[in-house]
Structure formats: structure tokens, C-alpha cells
Amino acid sequence: MIERYTLPEMGRVWSTENKLDAWLKVEVLACEAWAELGRIPREALPAIRAARYNIQRMAEIERVVDHDVIAFLTSITEQMGPEGRYLHLGLTSSDVVDTGLSVQLVQATDLLLQKIDRLNAVLERLAREHKDTVMIGRTHGVHAEPITFGLKCLLWLDEMRRNRQRLELARRHIAVGKVSGAVGTHANVPPFVEEYVCQKLGLAVAPVSSQILQRDRHAFYLCTLAVIAATLEKIATEIRNLQRTEILEAQEPFEAGRKGSSAMPHKRNPSRAERICGLARVVRGYAMTGLENVALWHERDISHSSAERIILPDACILLDYMLHVLTGILDGLVVYPERMRRNLDLTGGLIYSERVLLALVEKGMRREDAYALVQGYAARVWDEGCSLLDLLKNDPQVRALLSCEELEALFDYRPHLLHIDEIYARVLGK
């Protein structure tokens, strides 16, 4: 059974408490930096480090001031003595909010990387197990030439490895903080404070900023999540297609007690794979909003902020969930090798048409003539349901170039898979 998804880790990252903890770290570290510079007495630091916010009191204050950072600071300083006056010295709200948000995004990304690693481990297992599980490859939804199911899984693994690299890069772009004041000029807070805070938080320093971190970083991050979601959708779509009744070469796990339809007891629907496809659309929409957040007025406006409070947590949570569900689907995937072999032979040998074409060309026939000849017989196989091999054996022009034994050898799937080991070596190593 697919393990039920719970939200503790990712939910904790995006909890109000974790957000405010990050804000408080920024404020405390900024005070420590000021103390290093001699602007704040070191004797004030114990009280500053002991400072705590009060969420209930914050809500009361915010109802009046309509400003969450002011409510946050007030809920802290009204519990403190004179040391409270050193909090937020020279800072603007976005110094705290944007840097804290970067801390949360790094935490979320590390969880997503772990989930990708779990998915990739399952994909590698499937690729190895089904390396020689022959099936038909399809282009335009139509039978093309033989492949293996393992090769399909190997392709997914290779793509997900690229996605992991993309997410690592996006992490580097988002693991950046800023403490540069109201318009980014460090007019009231020197660069040392920024460097101190970011170093302690494990963040890089934005080389230049306005009042905020520039939103191309967040847009790139969201676009990366959307690309990963698109790959998950791609895999889920293939599972849905392979589970179609007419194909039925693979099926998502269907545990005892699960039901597919309120009306039809026989139904086994790929509903989990469909769920992934639907959620990928939502993540793509968040990426679009992230792109629209890049262009703000002058040194900043607040139009991005309201959207980000939804799209950044939701995109991370959704992708975390999608990775969880798809890993469970693939880990319990039911594969039907016999059905794959049966479908391989469904078209009366049409899938070997290219091999026949090439053999005729190698024997001296003009390519255009060979193509026309094979295509003509293929049309009869499509229309009449007969055997391509039988038709070719009865053609004098073909028999003058190819013996029965040579023709029969062309109708064998194994030559199509001669280079599978080389492909695997490229992805998995020798």
C-alpha cells in the first residue's frame, strides 16, 4: 500500500512559527553584528538573544497597525527592557522577511532533494529489473519498434537526475540574503551587518539589492519546480496510457479494499497518476505568477508579497506530495511482461518494416523503390490483418534478393536491442 502522505517536515518549514523563528534569527544576528561594530553594548546581547515573539499578541497588534513585521517587533519589544530598542536597528522589513524567506526555501529545497533521491532509487531499480523486458515502442501513439520497459525507466531516471541538478542550482540562486536597508544603499546599516547575518544563516550575500531580493531568483526557483512537476506528469501520463484496457502493460498498485468507481465495481482507474497530472498544472500556474512578480515598481512595491505567501509554500508542498505519490506508484508498479510480448506481435510484423527496407537497400534496390514496396505491403497488413512476412515471402522481386531464412531473421526483436548495454553504461556506468 502507498504510505499515506503526512505533512510534518514540509509543513513545519512553512509554519508560522518557523517563519517567525527565521525573522527573529535575522534580528538577533543583526544585533550581534552591531555589537561587533561597537554600536550596541555587548551587555545587551543576552537579553536580545532571549527575546521571544508572541503570536497571539501579534494578531492583536496587526489588527490595529495592519503591518505584520511591526506587529512582530512590538510583540517582542513590549516584553523586553531597554535592550528592545536595539532590535531592527537600521533595518527595513524586507531585510527580515526576504532573508527569512530564503532560509525557509533552503529548508524546503533540502526536503525536495531527499524526495527526488528516493524516487530516483526506485527508478533505477525498475530500470535494472526490466532491462530485458521487451515491449513495443510507440510514436504518435502507434506501434513503432521494440524497446524495453527498463529503457523507458532509464530515460525517466536520466531526466530526474537532470531535475535534481536544476534544483541544486535553483537552491544556490535562492540561498541568498540581504540586509541593505530601505533602498539597498546600506545608508543606515553597513555591509558588515549583512555579511555577518548571511554567513551565520548559511546564505550568500546578494551583491546588490533594492529594498528586496530581486524576484528573478524566486521566478527561477518556481520555474524549476514546474519543470520537475512536468517530468512527474510525463511519467504519470505514461503509466495512465500503459494502464489503458486495450494496452494493460503496467498498472499502478491497486490495494485490497480500494475502489475505482462508485457505480462500476470492476474499475481499476489510474487515479493517483491522474492526480499528479492535475497538480502539475497548478505548479505551472505558480511559476507564471512568479514570473509576473519580477517586474515591480522602482525599488519595490508590495504586489509580489501577497502572491508569494500562497505560491511559494504551496508549490513546495505540492511538489513534495507529488514526489511522494509517484514514488509509491512506481515502487508498487505492476508490470505485465506477457502482455508486452503479446502487444509486440499485434501488428502482424509491421514493426520490422525498417529492417526489411534496409535489407533490400543493402541488396541493391533503390531506397525509393524499396520504401514503396514495403509500404504497399504494410498497407495490406493494416487493412486486411495479414502477415507482412508472408506477403514478402510471396513477392518475386523480394525473393530475388532475400531468402526465406534472411527474411525470417529480419522479423526478430533482438537486433533492435543490441546496444541497450551501451545506453545503460552511459547512465549507470559500467
Short mmCIF file of C-alpha atoms in Angstrom, two decimals, residues 203-404:
data_model
loop_
_atom_site.label_atom_id
_atom_site.label_comp_id
_atom_site.label_asym_id
_atom_site.label_seq_id
_atom_site.Cartn_x
_atom_site.Cartn_y
_atom_site.Cartn_z
CA LEU A 203 23.32 32.24 2.95
CA ALA A 204 25.28 34.11 0.33
CA VAL A 205 25.05 37.89 0.25
CA ALA A 206 23.15 39.49 -2.61
CA PRO A 207 25.85 41.53 -4.38
CA VAL A 208 23.36 44.32 -4.95
CA SER A 209 19.73 44.70 -3.91
CA SER A 210 16.98 47.25 -3.77
CA GLN A 211 14.64 47.13 -0.81
CA ILE A 212 14.16 43.46 -1.65
CA LEU A 213 15.91 40.48 -3.12
CA GLN A 214 15.23 40.54 -6.83
CA ARG A 215 12.37 38.27 -7.83
CA ASP A 216 14.14 36.68 -10.80
CA ARG A 217 15.57 34.36 -8.14
CA HIS A 218 12.14 33.27 -6.97
CA ALA A 219 10.84 33.04 -10.53
CA PHE A 220 13.73 30.76 -11.48
CA TYR A 221 13.04 28.64 -8.41
CA LEU A 222 9.35 28.29 -9.21
CA CYS A 223 10.09 27.52 -12.87
CA THR A 224 12.44 24.78 -11.71
CA LEU A 225 9.69 23.27 -9.56
CA ALA A 226 7.38 23.48 -12.57
CA VAL A 227 9.87 21.61 -14.77
CA ILE A 228 10.18 18.87 -12.16
CA ALA A 229 6.39 18.69 -11.90
CA ALA A 230 6.22 18.40 -15.69
CA THR A 231 8.54 15.38 -15.59
CA LEU A 232 6.39 13.78 -12.90
CA GLU A 233 3.36 14.45 -15.10
CA LYS A 234 5.18 12.87 -18.06
CA ILE A 235 5.84 9.67 -16.10
CA ALA A 236 2.31 9.61 -14.70
CA THR A 237 0.83 10.13 -18.17
CA GLU A 238 2.77 7.16 -19.50
CA ILE A 239 1.54 4.99 -16.64
CA ARG A 240 -2.02 6.09 -17.41
CA ASN A 241 -1.57 5.12 -21.05
CA LEU A 242 0.04 1.77 -20.25
CA GLN A 243 -2.87 1.01 -17.89
CA ARG A 244 -5.50 1.51 -20.59
CA THR A 245 -7.59 -1.63 -21.03
CA GLU A 246 -6.51 -2.09 -24.64
CA ILE A 247 -2.82 -1.94 -23.65
CA LEU A 248 -2.57 -3.02 -19.98
CA GLU A 249 1.20 -3.40 -19.89
CA ALA A 250 1.60 -1.75 -16.48
CA GLN A 251 -0.72 -0.68 -13.70
CA GLU A 252 -0.45 1.47 -10.60
CA PRO A 253 -0.90 -0.59 -7.42
CA PHE A 254 -4.50 -1.36 -6.52
CA GLU A 255 -4.62 -2.48 -2.91
CA ALA A 256 -7.25 -4.69 -1.32
CA GLY A 257 -10.22 -2.60 -0.28
CA ARG A 258 -9.54 0.18 -2.77
CA LYS A 259 -12.41 1.08 -5.08
CA GLY A 260 -12.25 2.68 -8.51
CA SER A 261 -15.84 3.70 -9.13
CA SER A 262 -18.99 4.28 -7.15
CA ALA A 263 -21.02 2.75 -9.98
CA MET A 264 -18.81 0.11 -11.64
CA PRO A 265 -17.25 -2.47 -9.31
CA HIS A 266 -14.80 -3.67 -11.96
CA LYS A 267 -12.97 -0.36 -12.33
CA ARG A 268 -9.25 -0.03 -11.61
CA ASN A 269 -8.52 3.57 -12.51
CA PRO A 270 -5.06 5.21 -12.54
CA SER A 271 -6.45 7.90 -10.24
CA ARG A 272 -3.20 8.59 -8.41
CA ALA A 273 -1.33 9.14 -11.66
CA GLU A 274 -4.18 11.38 -12.81
CA ARG A 275 -3.87 13.32 -9.55
CA ILE A 276 -0.21 14.04 -10.33
CA CYS A 277 -1.14 15.29 -13.80
CA GLY A 278 -3.72 17.66 -12.38
CA LEU A 279 -1.40 19.06 -9.72
CA ALA A 280 1.35 19.68 -12.28
CA ARG A 281 -0.97 22.22 -13.87
CA VAL A 282 -1.25 24.06 -10.56
CA VAL A 283 2.54 24.19 -10.10
CA ARG A 284 2.92 25.56 -13.64
CA GLY A 285 0.43 28.29 -12.75
CA TYR A 286 2.51 29.24 -9.71
CA ALA A 287 5.55 29.55 -11.98
CA MET A 288 3.66 32.00 -14.16
CA THR A 289 2.79 34.10 -11.11
CA GLY A 290 6.45 34.02 -10.08
CA LEU A 291 7.44 35.39 -13.49
CA GLU A 292 4.90 38.17 -13.15
CA ASN A 293 6.42 39.09 -9.77
CA VAL A 294 9.76 40.01 -11.33
CA ALA A 295 8.69 43.43 -12.62
CA LEU A 296 7.96 45.68 -9.65
CA TRP A 297 7.75 49.48 -9.37
CA HIS A 298 11.06 51.27 -8.81
CA GLU A 299 12.95 49.86 -5.79
CA ARG A 300 9.98 47.69 -4.81
CA ASP A 301 6.25 47.55 -4.42
CA ILE A 302 4.22 45.03 -2.49
CA SER A 303 2.30 43.35 -5.31
CA HIS A 304 4.55 40.28 -5.20
CA SER A 305 4.19 39.73 -1.47
CA SER A 306 0.57 38.61 -1.26
CA ALA A 307 1.03 36.16 -4.12
CA GLU A 308 4.24 34.71 -2.67
CA ARG A 309 2.55 33.91 0.63
CA ILE A 310 0.48 31.41 -1.37
CA ILE A 311 2.60 30.24 -4.29
CA LEU A 312 5.93 29.54 -2.58
CA PRO A 313 4.64 27.35 0.28
CA ASP A 314 2.04 25.70 -1.93
CA ALA A 315 4.46 24.94 -4.78
CA CYS A 316 6.91 23.30 -2.38
CA ILE A 317 4.18 21.35 -0.59
CA LEU A 318 2.56 20.23 -3.84
CA LEU A 319 5.82 19.03 -5.36
CA ASP A 320 6.70 17.26 -2.12
CA TYR A 321 3.34 15.48 -2.27
CA MET A 322 3.66 14.65 -5.97
CA LEU A 323 7.10 13.12 -5.45
CA HIS A 324 5.73 11.08 -2.56
CA VAL A 325 2.78 9.74 -4.55
CA LEU A 326 4.72 8.93 -7.72
CA THR A 327 7.44 7.16 -5.74
CA GLY A 328 4.73 4.99 -4.17
CA ILE A 329 3.15 4.27 -7.56
CA LEU A 330 6.44 3.21 -9.13
CA ASP A 331 7.60 1.27 -6.10
CA GLY A 332 4.45 -0.85 -6.27
CA LEU A 333 4.01 -0.76 -10.05
CA VAL A 334 2.50 -3.93 -11.52
CA VAL A 335 4.26 -4.81 -14.77
CA TYR A 336 2.85 -7.33 -17.28
CA PRO A 337 5.72 -8.67 -19.44
CA GLU A 338 3.46 -11.26 -21.11
CA ARG A 339 1.07 -8.56 -22.23
CA MET A 340 4.00 -6.56 -23.54
CA ARG A 341 5.10 -9.51 -25.67
CA ARG A 342 1.57 -10.08 -26.91
CA ASN A 343 1.23 -6.42 -27.91
CA LEU A 344 4.60 -6.60 -29.64
CA ASP A 345 3.15 -9.07 -32.14
CA LEU A 346 -0.15 -7.26 -32.55
CA THR A 347 0.53 -5.73 -35.96
CA GLY A 348 1.48 -8.78 -37.98
CA GLY A 349 5.16 -7.88 -38.20
CA LEU A 350 4.76 -4.25 -39.28
CA ILE A 351 7.22 -3.17 -36.60
CA TYR A 352 10.05 -4.78 -38.60
CA SER A 353 9.38 -2.76 -41.76
CA GLU A 354 12.50 -0.63 -41.39
CA ARG A 355 14.74 -3.66 -41.13
CA VAL A 356 13.22 -5.06 -44.33
CA LEU A 357 13.67 -1.69 -46.06
CA LEU A 358 17.35 -1.51 -45.08
CA ALA A 359 17.99 -5.11 -46.10
CA LEU A 360 16.55 -4.51 -49.57
CA VAL A 361 18.66 -1.37 -49.96
CA GLU A 362 21.78 -3.26 -48.91
CA LYS A 363 20.99 -5.89 -51.56
CA GLY A 364 20.98 -3.21 -54.26
CA MET A 365 17.39 -1.96 -54.53
CA ARG A 366 16.88 1.81 -54.78
CA ARG A 367 15.70 3.22 -51.46
CA GLU A 368 12.63 4.87 -53.03
CA ASP A 369 11.61 1.58 -54.66
CA ALA A 370 12.22 -0.43 -51.50
CA TYR A 371 10.19 2.05 -49.43
CA ALA A 372 7.28 1.95 -51.88
CA LEU A 373 7.32 -1.84 -51.99
CA VAL A 374 7.34 -2.31 -48.19
CA GLN A 375 4.80 0.44 -47.65
CA GLY A 376 2.44 -1.15 -50.13
CA TYR A 377 2.52 -4.47 -48.30
CA ALA A 378 2.27 -2.69 -44.94
CA ALA A 379 -0.96 -1.07 -46.12
CA ARG A 380 -2.40 -4.50 -46.85
CA VAL A 381 -1.42 -5.72 -43.39
CA TRP A 382 -3.13 -2.68 -41.84
CA ASP A 383 -6.28 -3.20 -43.91
CA GLU A 384 -6.51 -7.00 -44.04
CA GLY A 385 -4.81 -8.11 -40.83
CA CYS A 386 -2.46 -10.47 -42.63
CA SER A 387 1.26 -11.15 -42.08
CA LEU A 388 3.92 -8.87 -43.53
CA LEU A 389 6.43 -11.70 -43.59
CA ASP A 390 4.09 -13.95 -45.60
CA LEU A 391 3.43 -11.21 -48.13
CA LEU A 392 7.14 -10.56 -48.60
CA LYS A 393 7.93 -14.25 -48.99
CA ASN A 394 5.50 -14.41 -51.91
CA ASP A 395 6.94 -11.40 -53.74
CA PRO A 396 9.30 -12.43 -56.58
CA GLN A 397 11.17 -9.15 -56.50
CA VAL A 398 11.91 -9.57 -52.79
CA ARG A 399 12.75 -13.26 -53.09
CA ALA A 400 15.26 -12.48 -55.80
CA LEU A 401 17.22 -10.53 -53.23
CA LEU A 402 16.42 -12.20 -49.90
CA SER A 403 16.00 -15.88 -48.99
CA CYS A 404 13.26 -17.12 -46.67
#
